[in-house]
Short mmCIF file of N, CA and C in Angstrom, two decimals:
data_model
loop_
_atom_site.label_atom_id
_atom_site.label_comp_id
_atom_site.label_asym_id
_atom_site.label_seq_id
_atom_site.Cartn_x
_atom_site.Cartn_y
_atom_site.Cartn_z
N MET A 1 130.42 -16.41 78.14
CA MET A 1 130.33 -16.75 76.75
C MET A 1 130.83 -18.19 76.60
N ALA A 2 130.11 -18.97 75.85
CA ALA A 2 130.48 -20.37 75.64
C ALA A 2 131.80 -20.45 74.86
N PRO A 3 132.71 -21.32 75.29
CA PRO A 3 134.01 -21.42 74.60
C PRO A 3 133.89 -21.68 73.11
N GLN A 4 132.95 -22.52 72.69
CA GLN A 4 132.80 -22.82 71.27
C GLN A 4 132.37 -21.56 70.49
N ARG A 5 131.47 -20.79 71.07
CA ARG A 5 131.02 -19.56 70.42
C ARG A 5 132.17 -18.56 70.33
N LEU A 6 132.93 -18.44 71.40
CA LEU A 6 134.07 -17.54 71.42
C LEU A 6 135.09 -17.93 70.35
N GLU A 7 135.36 -19.22 70.22
CA GLU A 7 136.31 -19.69 69.21
C GLU A 7 135.83 -19.36 67.81
N SER A 8 134.53 -19.39 67.58
CA SER A 8 134.01 -19.09 66.25
C SER A 8 134.15 -17.61 65.90
N LEU A 9 134.28 -16.75 66.89
CA LEU A 9 134.39 -15.31 66.67
C LEU A 9 135.83 -14.79 66.70
N MET A 10 136.75 -15.59 67.22
CA MET A 10 138.13 -15.15 67.40
C MET A 10 138.83 -14.92 66.07
N LEU A 11 139.67 -13.89 66.04
CA LEU A 11 140.53 -13.63 64.88
C LEU A 11 141.85 -14.34 65.14
N LYS A 12 142.07 -15.44 64.45
CA LYS A 12 143.27 -16.25 64.69
C LYS A 12 144.30 -16.01 63.60
N ASP A 13 145.57 -15.90 64.03
CA ASP A 13 146.72 -15.73 63.14
C ASP A 13 146.55 -14.52 62.22
N LYS A 14 146.06 -13.42 62.77
CA LYS A 14 145.88 -12.17 62.02
C LYS A 14 146.92 -11.16 62.50
N PRO A 15 147.42 -10.28 61.62
CA PRO A 15 148.39 -9.26 62.04
C PRO A 15 147.79 -8.36 63.12
N VAL A 16 148.57 -8.08 64.15
CA VAL A 16 148.10 -7.21 65.23
C VAL A 16 147.97 -5.78 64.72
N VAL A 17 148.92 -5.34 63.91
CA VAL A 17 148.85 -4.03 63.28
C VAL A 17 148.79 -4.26 61.77
N PRO A 18 147.57 -4.29 61.22
CA PRO A 18 147.43 -4.58 59.79
C PRO A 18 148.13 -3.52 58.95
N PRO A 19 148.54 -3.80 57.75
CA PRO A 19 148.25 -5.05 57.06
C PRO A 19 149.37 -6.10 57.16
N ASP A 20 150.56 -5.72 57.61
CA ASP A 20 151.68 -6.65 57.48
C ASP A 20 152.54 -6.79 58.73
N SER A 21 151.96 -6.67 59.90
CA SER A 21 152.72 -6.79 61.14
C SER A 21 153.30 -8.19 61.28
N VAL A 22 154.51 -8.28 61.81
CA VAL A 22 155.11 -9.59 62.06
C VAL A 22 154.53 -10.22 63.32
N ILE A 23 153.85 -9.42 64.14
CA ILE A 23 153.20 -9.94 65.34
C ILE A 23 151.77 -10.30 64.98
N HIS A 24 151.40 -11.56 65.24
CA HIS A 24 150.07 -12.05 64.89
C HIS A 24 149.32 -12.49 66.14
N THR A 25 148.00 -12.53 66.03
CA THR A 25 147.19 -13.08 67.11
C THR A 25 147.46 -14.58 67.19
N PHE A 26 147.16 -15.17 68.33
CA PHE A 26 147.41 -16.59 68.51
C PHE A 26 146.58 -17.41 67.52
N SER A 27 147.15 -18.49 67.03
CA SER A 27 146.43 -19.35 66.10
C SER A 27 145.93 -20.63 66.77
N HIS A 28 146.39 -20.89 67.98
CA HIS A 28 146.12 -22.18 68.62
C HIS A 28 145.34 -22.11 69.93
N ILE A 29 145.00 -20.93 70.40
CA ILE A 29 144.38 -20.80 71.71
C ILE A 29 142.91 -21.24 71.68
N LYS A 30 142.46 -21.84 72.75
CA LYS A 30 141.08 -22.34 72.88
C LYS A 30 140.23 -21.32 73.64
N GLY A 31 138.94 -21.34 73.38
CA GLY A 31 138.00 -20.40 73.97
C GLY A 31 137.93 -20.45 75.48
N ASP A 32 138.18 -21.62 76.07
CA ASP A 32 138.11 -21.73 77.53
C ASP A 32 139.33 -21.14 78.23
N LYS A 33 140.33 -20.70 77.47
CA LYS A 33 141.55 -20.11 78.03
C LYS A 33 141.59 -18.59 77.88
N ILE A 34 140.53 -17.99 77.35
CA ILE A 34 140.50 -16.55 77.09
C ILE A 34 140.12 -15.80 78.36
N ASP A 35 140.92 -14.79 78.72
CA ASP A 35 140.65 -13.97 79.90
C ASP A 35 140.19 -12.55 79.54
N LEU A 36 140.50 -12.09 78.34
CA LEU A 36 140.16 -10.73 77.93
C LEU A 36 139.60 -10.76 76.51
N VAL A 37 138.42 -10.17 76.33
CA VAL A 37 137.80 -10.07 75.00
C VAL A 37 137.69 -8.59 74.66
N LEU A 38 138.27 -8.21 73.53
CA LEU A 38 138.20 -6.84 73.03
C LEU A 38 137.38 -6.83 71.74
N THR A 39 136.70 -5.73 71.49
CA THR A 39 135.98 -5.58 70.25
C THR A 39 136.70 -4.57 69.37
N GLN A 40 136.33 -4.55 68.10
CA GLN A 40 136.92 -3.58 67.19
C GLN A 40 135.86 -3.07 66.23
N ASP A 41 136.16 -1.91 65.65
CA ASP A 41 135.30 -1.34 64.62
C ASP A 41 136.18 -0.94 63.44
N GLY A 42 135.68 -0.10 62.57
CA GLY A 42 136.43 0.31 61.40
C GLY A 42 137.69 1.09 61.70
N GLU A 43 137.78 1.64 62.90
CA GLU A 43 138.94 2.44 63.27
C GLU A 43 139.91 1.72 64.20
N GLY A 44 139.63 0.47 64.53
CA GLY A 44 140.54 -0.30 65.38
C GLY A 44 139.86 -0.82 66.63
N LEU A 45 140.64 -0.97 67.71
CA LEU A 45 140.12 -1.51 68.95
C LEU A 45 139.14 -0.55 69.62
N CYS A 46 138.11 -1.11 70.21
CA CYS A 46 137.15 -0.32 70.99
C CYS A 46 137.45 -0.58 72.47
N GLN A 47 138.32 0.23 73.04
CA GLN A 47 138.71 0.01 74.43
C GLN A 47 137.63 0.37 75.42
N GLU A 48 136.53 0.97 74.96
CA GLU A 48 135.42 1.30 75.86
C GLU A 48 134.58 0.08 76.22
N SER A 49 134.72 -0.99 75.45
CA SER A 49 133.89 -2.18 75.65
C SER A 49 134.78 -3.42 75.65
N PHE A 50 134.87 -4.07 76.80
CA PHE A 50 135.66 -5.29 76.89
C PHE A 50 135.06 -6.20 77.95
N ILE A 51 135.42 -7.47 77.89
CA ILE A 51 134.94 -8.47 78.84
C ILE A 51 136.15 -9.11 79.49
N LEU A 52 136.12 -9.21 80.81
CA LEU A 52 137.18 -9.87 81.58
C LEU A 52 136.60 -11.09 82.30
N ARG A 53 137.35 -12.18 82.25
CA ARG A 53 136.97 -13.35 83.05
C ARG A 53 137.49 -13.14 84.46
N GLN A 54 136.64 -13.36 85.46
CA GLN A 54 137.06 -13.20 86.85
C GLN A 54 138.25 -14.09 87.14
N GLY A 55 139.22 -13.55 87.87
CA GLY A 55 140.38 -14.33 88.24
C GLY A 55 141.56 -13.45 88.56
N GLU A 56 142.70 -14.09 88.80
CA GLU A 56 143.91 -13.37 89.17
C GLU A 56 144.38 -12.45 88.04
N TRP A 57 144.31 -12.93 86.80
CA TRP A 57 144.77 -12.12 85.69
C TRP A 57 143.90 -10.87 85.54
N ALA A 58 142.60 -11.01 85.71
CA ALA A 58 141.68 -9.86 85.61
C ALA A 58 142.02 -8.83 86.70
N GLN A 59 142.30 -9.29 87.90
CA GLN A 59 142.66 -8.39 88.99
C GLN A 59 143.96 -7.65 88.66
N PHE A 60 144.94 -8.39 88.15
CA PHE A 60 146.21 -7.78 87.73
C PHE A 60 145.97 -6.73 86.65
N PHE A 61 145.19 -7.08 85.63
CA PHE A 61 144.90 -6.17 84.52
C PHE A 61 144.28 -4.88 85.03
N LEU A 62 143.27 -4.98 85.88
CA LEU A 62 142.59 -3.78 86.39
C LEU A 62 143.49 -2.96 87.31
N ASP A 63 144.32 -3.65 88.11
CA ASP A 63 145.27 -2.93 88.96
C ASP A 63 146.23 -2.08 88.12
N ILE A 64 146.75 -2.68 87.06
CA ILE A 64 147.67 -1.96 86.17
C ILE A 64 146.94 -0.85 85.43
N TRP A 65 145.77 -1.16 84.90
CA TRP A 65 145.00 -0.20 84.08
C TRP A 65 144.70 1.09 84.86
N PHE A 66 144.42 0.95 86.16
CA PHE A 66 144.06 2.12 86.96
C PHE A 66 145.20 2.65 87.82
N ASP A 67 146.39 2.11 87.65
CA ASP A 67 147.55 2.58 88.40
C ASP A 67 147.87 4.02 87.97
N PRO A 68 148.05 4.94 88.91
CA PRO A 68 148.33 6.34 88.56
C PRO A 68 149.58 6.52 87.68
N LEU A 69 150.62 5.73 87.93
CA LEU A 69 151.82 5.85 87.11
C LEU A 69 151.52 5.47 85.66
N TYR A 70 150.80 4.38 85.49
CA TYR A 70 150.43 3.94 84.14
C TYR A 70 149.51 4.97 83.48
N ARG A 71 148.54 5.49 84.22
CA ARG A 71 147.59 6.45 83.67
C ARG A 71 148.28 7.76 83.28
N SER A 72 149.40 8.08 83.93
CA SER A 72 150.09 9.33 83.62
C SER A 72 150.99 9.21 82.39
N TYR A 73 151.23 7.98 81.93
CA TYR A 73 152.08 7.80 80.75
C TYR A 73 151.32 8.32 79.53
N ASN A 74 151.97 9.10 78.72
CA ASN A 74 151.32 9.75 77.59
C ASN A 74 151.39 8.87 76.33
N PHE A 75 150.52 7.84 76.25
CA PHE A 75 150.47 7.01 75.06
C PHE A 75 150.00 7.86 73.88
N GLN A 76 150.54 7.59 72.71
CA GLN A 76 150.22 8.39 71.53
C GLN A 76 148.70 8.42 71.26
N LYS A 77 148.06 7.28 71.30
CA LYS A 77 146.61 7.23 71.10
C LYS A 77 145.93 6.66 72.32
N ALA A 78 146.42 7.04 73.47
CA ALA A 78 145.86 6.68 74.78
C ALA A 78 145.70 5.17 74.94
N GLU A 79 144.56 4.73 75.45
CA GLU A 79 144.36 3.33 75.81
C GLU A 79 144.46 2.38 74.62
N GLY A 80 144.08 2.84 73.44
CA GLY A 80 144.13 1.97 72.25
C GLY A 80 145.53 1.46 71.97
N HIS A 81 146.52 2.32 72.06
CA HIS A 81 147.90 1.88 71.83
C HIS A 81 148.44 1.11 73.03
N ALA A 82 147.96 1.41 74.20
CA ALA A 82 148.40 0.68 75.38
C ALA A 82 147.96 -0.78 75.29
N LEU A 83 146.74 -1.01 74.81
CA LEU A 83 146.26 -2.37 74.67
C LEU A 83 147.02 -3.10 73.60
#
């Protein structure tokens, strides 16, 4: 995905847990520095559909995501809350 296009779609400085979370998405990050793209719908994050940029961080993310210890942790809303 072209960095300029990615920047036009990014949600910048938005609450992570709406409507009033003190934790916000980054307001200053550039499209060429993005390693993980998540989508959302009316119910929140869509963890079934994501894009990873090839690299060390992507390898780390996938290693953790599929680690048996991590997978056995009982997140309240599974992968959505983990993300």
